[in-house]
PDB file of C-alpha atoms in Angstrom:
ATOM      1  CA  UNK G  86     -24.134  46.243 -15.350  1.00 53.00           C
ATOM      2  CA  UNK G  87     -20.803  47.959 -15.965  1.00 59.00           C
ATOM      3  CA  UNK G  88     -18.858  47.931 -19.117  1.00 64.00           C
ATOM      4  CA  UNK G  89     -16.187  45.287 -18.025  1.00 63.00           C
ATOM      5  CA  UNK G  90     -18.938  42.813 -16.932  1.00 59.00           C
ATOM      6  CA  UNK G  91     -20.754  43.268 -20.154  1.00 62.00           C
ATOM      7  CA  UNK G  92     -17.597  42.513 -22.111  1.00 64.00           C
ATOM      8  CA  UNK G  93     -16.910  39.411 -20.083  1.00 67.00           C
ATOM      9  CA  UNK G  94     -20.482  38.211 -20.455  1.00 62.00           C
ATOM     10  CA  UNK G  95     -20.370  38.673 -24.163  1.00 63.00           C
ATOM     11  CA  UNK G  96     -17.020  36.732 -24.324  1.00 67.00           C
ATOM     12  CA  UNK G  97     -18.614  33.884 -22.231  1.00 67.00           C
ATOM     13  CA  UNK G  98     -21.528  33.700 -24.559  1.00 62.00           C
ATOM     14  CA  UNK G  99     -19.407  33.768 -27.703  1.00 63.00           C
ATOM     15  CA  UNK G 100     -17.400  30.774 -26.099  1.00 66.00           C
ATOM     16  CA  UNK G 101     -20.790  28.867 -25.611  1.00 64.00           C
ATOM     17  CA  UNK G 102     -21.721  29.402 -29.163  1.00 61.00           C
ATOM     18  CA  UNK G 103     -18.431  28.435 -30.614  1.00 61.00           C
ATOM     19  CA  UNK G 104     -18.346  25.330 -28.321  1.00 61.00           C
ATOM     20  CA  UNK G 105     -21.916  24.279 -29.331  1.00 59.00           C
ATOM     21  CA  UNK G 106     -20.903  24.820 -33.031  1.00 56.00           C
ATOM     22  CA  UNK G 107     -17.815  22.601 -32.749  1.00 57.00           C
ATOM     23  CA  UNK G 108     -19.770  19.950 -30.981  1.00 54.00           C
ATOM     24  CA  UNK G 109     -22.439  19.916 -33.779  1.00 54.00           C
ATOM     25  CA  UNK G 110     -19.874  19.482 -36.451  1.00 52.00           C
ATOM     26  CA  UNK G 111     -17.919  16.667 -34.576  1.00 49.00           C
ATOM     27  CA  UNK G 112     -20.821  14.678 -33.115  1.00 51.00           C
ATOM     28  CA  UNK G 113     -22.089  11.800 -35.312  1.00 53.00           C
ATOM     29  CA  UNK G 114     -25.510  12.245 -33.650  1.00 52.00           C
ATOM     30  CA  UNK G 115     -25.949  15.495 -35.548  1.00 52.00           C
ATOM     31  CA  UNK G 116     -24.512  14.282 -38.808  1.00 53.00           C
ATOM     32  CA  UNK G 117     -26.958  11.322 -38.869  1.00 58.00           C
ATOM     33  CA  UNK G 118     -29.846  13.327 -37.525  1.00 65.00           C
ATOM     34  CA  UNK G 119     -32.962  11.249 -36.654  1.00 76.00           C
ATOM     35  CA  UNK G 120     -35.219  10.689 -33.693  1.00 80.00           C
ATOM     36  CA  UNK G 121     -34.079   7.074 -33.358  1.00 83.00           C
ATOM     37  CA  UNK G 122     -30.223   8.100 -33.233  1.00 82.00           C
ATOM     38  CA  UNK G 123     -31.076  10.750 -30.576  1.00 85.00           C
ATOM     39  CA  UNK G 124     -33.062   8.218 -28.680  1.00 88.00           C
ATOM     40  CA  UNK G 125     -30.100   5.796 -28.652  1.00 86.00           C
ATOM     41  CA  UNK G 126     -27.756   8.643 -27.727  1.00 85.00           C
ATOM     42  CA  UNK G 127     -29.881   9.849 -24.784  1.00 90.00           C
ATOM     43  CA  UNK G 128     -30.713   6.449 -23.516  1.00 91.00           C
ATOM     44  CA  UNK G 129     -26.911   5.516 -23.394  1.00 89.00           C
ATOM     45  CA  UNK G 130     -26.569   7.805 -20.378  1.00 90.00           C
ATOM     46  CA  UNK G 131     -28.860   5.619 -18.149  1.00 92.00           C
ATOM     47  CA  UNK G 132     -29.997   7.434 -15.074  1.00 93.00           C
ATOM     48  CA  UNK G 133     -28.472  10.604 -16.208  1.00 93.00           C
ATOM     49  CA  UNK G 134     -30.550  10.449 -19.481  1.00 94.00           C
ATOM     50  CA  UNK G 135     -33.067  13.200 -18.097  1.00 95.00           C
ATOM     51  CA  UNK G 136     -30.284  15.484 -17.272  1.00 93.00           C
ATOM     52  CA  UNK G 137     -28.442  14.998 -20.547  1.00 89.00           C
ATOM     53  CA  UNK G 138     -31.594  15.601 -22.443  1.00 93.00           C
ATOM     54  CA  UNK G 139     -32.529  18.844 -20.653  1.00 93.00           C
ATOM     55  CA  UNK G 140     -29.014  20.167 -21.224  1.00 88.00           C
ATOM     56  CA  UNK G 141     -29.308  19.199 -25.058  1.00 87.00           C
ATOM     57  CA  UNK G 142     -32.583  21.156 -25.192  1.00 90.00           C
ATOM     58  CA  UNK G 143     -31.284  24.072 -23.358  1.00 88.00           C
ATOM     59  CA  UNK G 144     -28.398  24.615 -25.779  1.00 83.00           C
ATOM     60  CA  UNK G 145     -30.365  23.827 -28.951  1.00 80.00           C
ATOM     61  CA  UNK G 146     -30.757  27.664 -29.681  1.00 76.00           C
ATOM     62  CA  UNK G 147     -27.019  27.918 -30.179  1.00 74.00           C
ATOM     63  CA  UNK G 148     -27.144  25.421 -32.978  1.00 71.00           C
ATOM     64  CA  UNK G 149     -30.705  26.015 -34.304  1.00 66.00           C
ATOM     65  CA  UNK G 150     -31.071  22.244 -34.323  1.00 73.00           C
ATOM     66  CA  UNK G 151     -34.712  21.164 -35.006  1.00 76.00           C
ATOM     67  CA  UNK G 152     -36.547  21.163 -31.573  1.00 84.00           C
ATOM     68  CA  UNK G 153     -39.125  18.785 -32.833  1.00 86.00           C
ATOM     69  CA  UNK G 154     -36.765  15.823 -33.368  1.00 86.00           C
ATOM     70  CA  UNK G 155     -35.562  16.208 -29.841  1.00 89.00           C
ATOM     71  CA  UNK G 156     -39.082  16.301 -28.565  1.00 92.00           C
ATOM     72  CA  UNK G 157     -40.187  13.188 -30.551  1.00 92.00           C
ATOM     73  CA  UNK G 158     -37.058  11.348 -29.271  1.00 92.00           C
ATOM     74  CA  UNK G 159     -37.930  12.300 -25.711  1.00 93.00           C
ATOM     75  CA  UNK G 160     -41.338  10.645 -26.124  1.00 94.00           C
ATOM     76  CA  UNK G 161     -39.651   7.633 -27.291  1.00 94.00           C
ATOM     77  CA  UNK G 162     -37.252   7.426 -24.328  1.00 94.00           C
ATOM     78  CA  UNK G 163     -39.326   8.854 -21.425  1.00 95.00           C
ATOM     79  CA  UNK G 164     -42.979   8.426 -22.480  1.00 94.00           C
ATOM     80  CA  UNK G 165     -45.616  11.219 -22.505  1.00 94.00           C
ATOM     81  CA  UNK G 166     -45.657  12.346 -18.874  1.00 95.00           C
ATOM     82  CA  UNK G 167     -41.912  12.619 -18.100  1.00 96.00           C
ATOM     83  CA  UNK G 168     -41.096  13.487 -21.705  1.00 96.00           C
ATOM     84  CA  UNK G 169     -43.363  16.636 -21.318  1.00 96.00           C
ATOM     85  CA  UNK G 170     -41.890  17.661 -18.124  1.00 96.00           C
ATOM     86  CA  UNK G 171     -38.231  17.302 -19.280  1.00 96.00           C
ATOM     87  CA  UNK G 172     -39.058  19.013 -22.601  1.00 96.00           C
ATOM     88  CA  UNK G 173     -40.890  21.883 -21.009  1.00 96.00           C
ATOM     89  CA  UNK G 174     -38.026  22.562 -18.547  1.00 96.00           C
ATOM     90  CA  UNK G 175     -35.355  22.226 -21.447  1.00 94.00           C
ATOM     91  CA  UNK G 176     -37.421  24.475 -23.851  1.00 94.00           C
ATOM     92  CA  UNK G 177     -37.987  27.121 -21.233  1.00 95.00           C
ATOM     93  CA  UNK G 178     -34.278  27.153 -20.168  1.00 93.00           C
ATOM     94  CA  UNK G 179     -33.319  27.310 -23.917  1.00 91.00           C
ATOM     95  CA  UNK G 180     -35.791  30.227 -24.568  1.00 92.00           C
ATOM     96  CA  UNK G 181     -34.342  32.051 -21.594  1.00 92.00           C
ATOM     97  CA  UNK G 182     -30.801  31.590 -22.806  1.00 88.00           C
ATOM     98  CA  UNK G 183     -31.729  32.783 -26.335  1.00 86.00           C
ATOM     99  CA  UNK G 184     -33.478  35.864 -24.747  1.00 89.00           C
ATOM    100  CA  UNK G 185     -30.517  36.853 -22.726  1.00 84.00           C
ATOM    101  CA  UNK G 186     -28.068  36.102 -25.582  1.00 82.00           C
ATOM    102  CA  UNK G 187     -30.106  38.591 -27.714  1.00 81.00           C
ATOM    103  CA  UNK G 188     -30.392  41.169 -24.995  1.00 79.00           C
ATOM    104  CA  UNK G 189     -26.738  41.331 -24.085  1.00 76.00           C
ATOM    105  CA  UNK G 190     -25.122  40.519 -27.472  1.00 73.00           C
ATOM    106  CA  UNK G 191     -27.217  42.986 -29.525  1.00 65.00           C
ATOM    107  CA  UNK G 192     -29.019  43.120 -32.866  1.00 65.00           C
ATOM    108  CA  UNK G 193     -26.000  42.670 -35.187  1.00 63.00           C
ATOM    109  CA  UNK G 194     -24.478  39.553 -33.743  1.00 60.00           C
ATOM    110  CA  UNK G 195     -27.898  37.905 -33.158  1.00 62.00           C
ATOM    111  CA  UNK G 196     -28.992  38.529 -36.717  1.00 61.00           C
ATOM    112  CA  UNK G 197     -25.844  36.942 -38.052  1.00 58.00           C
ATOM    113  CA  UNK G 198     -26.530  34.064 -35.698  1.00 57.00           C
ATOM    114  CA  UNK G 199     -30.125  33.549 -36.918  1.00 55.00           C
ATOM    115  CA  UNK G 200     -29.275  34.685 -40.466  1.00 54.00           C
ATOM    116  CA  UNK G 201     -31.414  37.710 -40.418  1.00 52.00           C
ATOM    117  CA  UNK G 202     -34.527  35.753 -39.563  1.00 51.00           C
ATOM    118  CA  UNK G 203     -35.184  37.596 -36.355  1.00 50.00           C
ATOM    119  CA  UNK G 204     -35.665  41.017 -37.845  1.00 52.00           C
ATOM    120  CA  UNK G 205     -39.286  40.511 -38.676  1.00 49.00           C
ATOM    121  CA  UNK G 206     -39.977  39.858 -34.946  1.00 55.00           C
ATOM    122  CA  UNK G 207     -38.303  42.790 -33.240  1.00 52.00           C
ATOM    123  CA  UNK G 208     -40.873  45.471 -33.847  1.00 52.00           C
ATOM    124  CA  UNK G 209     -43.831  43.260 -33.088  1.00 51.00           C
ATOM    125  CA  UNK G 210     -43.439  42.978 -29.236  1.00 55.00           C
ATOM    126  CA  UNK G 211     -43.724  46.528 -28.191  1.00 54.00           C
ATOM    127  CA  UNK G 212     -47.332  46.320 -26.788  1.00 57.00           C
ATOM    128  CA  UNK G 213     -49.041  43.275 -25.324  1.00 66.00           C
ATOM    129  CA  UNK G 214     -45.832  41.267 -25.567  1.00 74.00           C
ATOM    130  CA  UNK G 215     -47.126  38.561 -23.411  1.00 82.00           C
ATOM    131  CA  UNK G 216     -50.158  37.943 -25.562  1.00 82.00           C
ATOM    132  CA  UNK G 217     -48.057  38.123 -28.841  1.00 81.00           C
ATOM    133  CA  UNK G 218     -45.417  35.605 -27.579  1.00 86.00           C
ATOM    134  CA  UNK G 219     -48.132  33.338 -26.238  1.00 87.00           C
ATOM    135  CA  UNK G 220     -49.988  33.268 -29.564  1.00 84.00           C
ATOM    136  CA  UNK G 221     -46.787  32.635 -31.601  1.00 83.00           C
ATOM    137  CA  UNK G 222     -45.819  29.769 -29.211  1.00 88.00           C
ATOM    138  CA  UNK G 223     -49.053  28.153 -30.116  1.00 84.00           C
ATOM    139  CA  UNK G 224     -47.908  27.918 -33.785  1.00 81.00           C
ATOM    140  CA  UNK G 225     -45.158  25.331 -34.198  1.00 76.00           C
ATOM    141  CA  UNK G 226     -44.598  26.521 -37.877  1.00 72.00           C
ATOM    142  CA  UNK G 227     -43.046  29.737 -36.347  1.00 73.00           C
ATOM    143  CA  UNK G 228     -39.409  28.838 -35.434  1.00 77.00           C
ATOM    144  CA  UNK G 229     -39.121  28.390 -31.586  1.00 83.00           C
ATOM    145  CA  UNK G 230     -35.541  29.946 -31.295  1.00 81.00           C
ATOM    146  CA  UNK G 231     -36.227  32.802 -33.713  1.00 80.00           C
ATOM    147  CA  UNK G 232     -39.096  33.902 -31.466  1.00 83.00           C
ATOM    148  CA  UNK G 233     -36.818  33.711 -28.410  1.00 86.00           C
ATOM    149  CA  UNK G 234     -33.970  35.731 -30.071  1.00 83.00           C
ATOM    150  CA  UNK G 235     -36.475  38.249 -31.447  1.00 80.00           C
ATOM    151  CA  UNK G 236     -38.041  38.835 -28.030  1.00 84.00           C
ATOM    152  CA  UNK G 237     -34.682  39.461 -26.525  1.00 83.00           C
ATOM    153  CA  UNK G 238     -34.177  42.242 -28.936  1.00 79.00           C
ATOM    154  CA  UNK G 239     -37.616  43.674 -28.136  1.00 79.00           C
ATOM    155  CA  UNK G 240     -38.881  45.600 -25.119  1.00 79.00           C
ATOM    156  CA  UNK G 241     -40.834  42.721 -23.675  1.00 84.00           C
ATOM    157  CA  UNK G 242     -40.340  42.141 -19.962  1.00 86.00           C
ATOM    158  CA  UNK G 243     -38.458  38.682 -19.295  1.00 90.00           C
ATOM    159  CA  UNK G 244     -41.129  37.585 -16.895  1.00 91.00           C
ATOM    160  CA  UNK G 245     -43.836  38.073 -19.458  1.00 90.00           C
ATOM    161  CA  UNK G 246     -41.857  36.304 -22.068  1.00 92.00           C
ATOM    162  CA  UNK G 247     -41.084  33.354 -19.756  1.00 94.00           C
ATOM    163  CA  UNK G 248     -44.724  32.893 -18.582  1.00 94.00           C
ATOM    164  CA  UNK G 249     -46.027  33.137 -22.162  1.00 93.00           C
ATOM    165  CA  UNK G 250     -43.462  30.679 -23.481  1.00 94.00           C
ATOM    166  CA  UNK G 251     -44.114  28.164 -20.630  1.00 95.00           C
ATOM    167  CA  UNK G 252     -47.944  28.074 -21.244  1.00 94.00           C
ATOM    168  CA  UNK G 253     -47.871  28.658 -24.923  1.00 92.00           C
ATOM    169  CA  UNK G 254     -45.648  25.513 -25.831  1.00 93.00           C
ATOM    170  CA  UNK G 255     -47.741  22.949 -23.842  1.00 94.00           C
ATOM    171  CA  UNK G 256     -50.053  21.932 -26.771  1.00 91.00           C
ATOM    172  CA  UNK G 257     -47.111  21.526 -29.226  1.00 91.00           C
ATOM    173  CA  UNK G 258     -44.925  19.721 -26.839  1.00 94.00           C
ATOM    174  CA  UNK G 259     -47.702  17.245 -26.113  1.00 95.00           C
ATOM    175  CA  UNK G 260     -48.312  16.496 -29.714  1.00 93.00           C
ATOM    176  CA  UNK G 261     -44.556  15.864 -30.593  1.00 94.00           C
ATOM    177  CA  UNK G 262     -43.950  13.913 -27.260  1.00 95.00           C
ATOM    178  CA  UNK G 263     -47.096  11.787 -27.900  1.00 94.00           C
ATOM    179  CA  UNK G 264     -46.026  11.109 -31.398  1.00 93.00           C
ATOM    180  CA  UNK G 265     -42.668   9.876 -30.172  1.00 93.00           C
ATOM    181  CA  UNK G 266     -44.156   7.748 -27.400  1.00 93.00           C
ATOM    182  CA  UNK G 267     -46.685   6.016 -29.944  1.00 92.00           C
ATOM    183  CA  UNK G 268     -44.113   5.625 -32.647  1.00 90.00           C
ATOM    184  CA  UNK G 269     -42.832   2.474 -30.633  1.00 83.00           C
ATOM    185  CA  UNK G 270     -45.530   0.623 -32.405  1.00 86.00           C
ATOM    186  CA  UNK G 271     -46.221   2.331 -35.805  1.00 84.00           C
ATOM    187  CA  UNK G 272     -48.963  -0.372 -36.776  1.00 86.00           C
ATOM    188  CA  UNK G 273     -51.075   0.611 -33.740  1.00 87.00           C
ATOM    189  CA  UNK G 274     -54.156   2.797 -33.807  1.00 91.00           C
ATOM    190  CA  UNK G 275     -52.586   5.005 -31.219  1.00 90.00           C
ATOM    191  CA  UNK G 276     -49.836   5.944 -33.667  1.00 90.00           C
ATOM    192  CA  UNK G 277     -52.245   6.731 -36.432  1.00 91.00           C
ATOM    193  CA  UNK G 278     -54.140   9.017 -33.986  1.00 92.00           C
ATOM    194  CA  UNK G 279     -50.951  10.598 -32.771  1.00 92.00           C
ATOM    195  CA  UNK G 280     -50.025  11.274 -36.442  1.00 89.00           C
ATOM    196  CA  UNK G 281     -53.398  12.736 -37.209  1.00 91.00           C
ATOM    197  CA  UNK G 282     -53.045  14.940 -34.236  1.00 90.00           C
ATOM    198  CA  UNK G 283     -49.732  16.227 -35.522  1.00 88.00           C
ATOM    199  CA  UNK G 284     -51.240  16.793 -38.995  1.00 89.00           C
ATOM    200  CA  UNK G 285     -54.167  18.784 -37.425  1.00 88.00           C
ATOM    201  CA  UNK G 286     -51.755  20.858 -35.488  1.00 85.00           C
ATOM    202  CA  UNK G 287     -49.567  21.717 -38.528  1.00 82.00           C
ATOM    203  CA  UNK G 288     -52.567  22.452 -40.639  1.00 85.00           C
ATOM    204  CA  UNK G 289     -54.208  24.733 -37.927  1.00 80.00           C
ATOM    205  CA  UNK G 290     -50.814  26.318 -37.461  1.00 77.00           C
ATOM    206  CA  UNK G 291     -50.500  27.014 -41.205  1.00 75.00           C
ATOM    207  CA  UNK G 292     -53.757  28.743 -41.379  1.00 76.00           C
ATOM    208  CA  UNK G 293     -53.174  30.814 -38.216  1.00 70.00           C
ATOM    209  CA  UNK G 294     -49.727  31.836 -39.518  1.00 67.00           C
ATOM    210  CA  UNK G 295     -51.144  32.886 -42.877  1.00 68.00           C
ATOM    211  CA  UNK G 296     -53.718  35.115 -41.168  1.00 66.00           C
ATOM    212  CA  UNK G 297     -51.612  36.550 -38.349  1.00 62.00           C
ATOM    213  CA  UNK G 298     -48.756  38.950 -38.907  1.00 55.00           C
ATOM    214  CA  UNK G 299     -46.986  41.086 -36.246  1.00 50.00           C
ATOM    215  CA  UNK G 300     -48.251  44.301 -37.673  1.00 50.00           C
ATOM    216  CA  UNK G 301     -51.886  43.138 -37.890  1.00 52.00           C
ATOM    217  CA  UNK G 302     -51.799  41.588 -34.527  1.00 50.00           C
ATOM    218  CA  UNK G 303     -50.265  44.711 -33.058  1.00 47.00           C
ATOM    219  CA  UNK G 304     -52.711  46.978 -34.822  1.00 52.00           C
ATOM    220  CA  UNK G 305     -55.681  44.814 -33.532  1.00 47.00           C
ATOM    221  CA  UNK G 306     -54.294  45.004 -30.037  1.00 44.00           C
ATOM    222  CA  UNK G 307     -53.801  48.781 -30.284  1.00 43.00           C
ATOM    223  CA  UNK G 308     -57.463  49.296 -31.702  1.00 42.00           C
ATOM    224  CA  UNK G 309     -58.848  47.123 -28.907  1.00 40.00           C
ATOM    225  CA  UNK G 310     -56.944  49.114 -26.392  1.00 40.00           C
ATOM    226  CA  UNK G 311     -58.235  52.453 -27.749  1.00 35.00           C
ATOM    227  CA  UNK G 312     -61.798  51.130 -27.698  1.00 43.00           C
ATOM    228  CA  UNK G 313     -61.535  50.139 -24.249  1.00 39.00           C
ATOM    229  CA  UNK G 314     -60.208  53.354 -23.261  1.00 37.00           C
ATOM    230  CA  UNK G 315     -63.113  55.208 -25.057  1.00 40.00           C
ATOM    231  CA  UNK G 316     -65.677  52.981 -23.402  1.00 41.00           C
ATOM    232  CA  UNK G 317     -64.026  53.662 -19.999  1.00 39.00           C
ATOM    233  CA  UNK G 318     -64.163  57.412 -20.658  1.00 39.00           C
ATOM    234  CA  UNK G 319     -67.757  57.266 -21.722  1.00 47.00           C
ATOM    235  CA  UNK G 320     -68.744  55.381 -18.695  1.00 49.00           C
ATOM    236  CA  UNK G 321     -67.085  58.070 -16.523  1.00 46.00           C
ATOM    237  CA  UNK G 322     -69.009  60.713 -18.142  1.00 51.00           C
TER     238      UNK G 322
END
């Protein structure tokens, strides 16, 4: 990509970021942030509701708006099956947007956008990037958008990032969508079970996050790779 195209692309991305920020501050939906308000807003578009929801989820990384609230609202509007489909599509598109924003705008601008929270990620995806992103996507307590921005600043291949994201987010998406769907009747056993499932997911994620760090994960993968290489050499001998 030549210099002129790069500059134009950066300007376009900057316009998108500014536009998203202006909408966030002016929209009552975000001033009174709740799953119920988001549900009402999405539902007001009728047949276009799925398209509007997917677009909202796609541009969430520009605002760092809580993904979980959107997912819960999706369950309330669309139910579990369609809610999962629309959320996965929106989440993957949003992840791709974050990835390319980071890749084209560079470290300084992205670190300002995420307030420096992407720095701890950048050095972690040099080896086995697919596996690292996949594991992190399984942990809802690790900010979704920060992972996407950090991956864009790393050397991971876009294809590996996208596949790992698509597969890795499925369990978490199901839990939040299911909670939204069952919240229509908070006195039901299904809602209690959905809440318990969310609690279990958060608890498991907390312990995994405490035990896994990028350096440790990277070192473990490197050690495994070395051990496998040694075994391969020994078998050849």
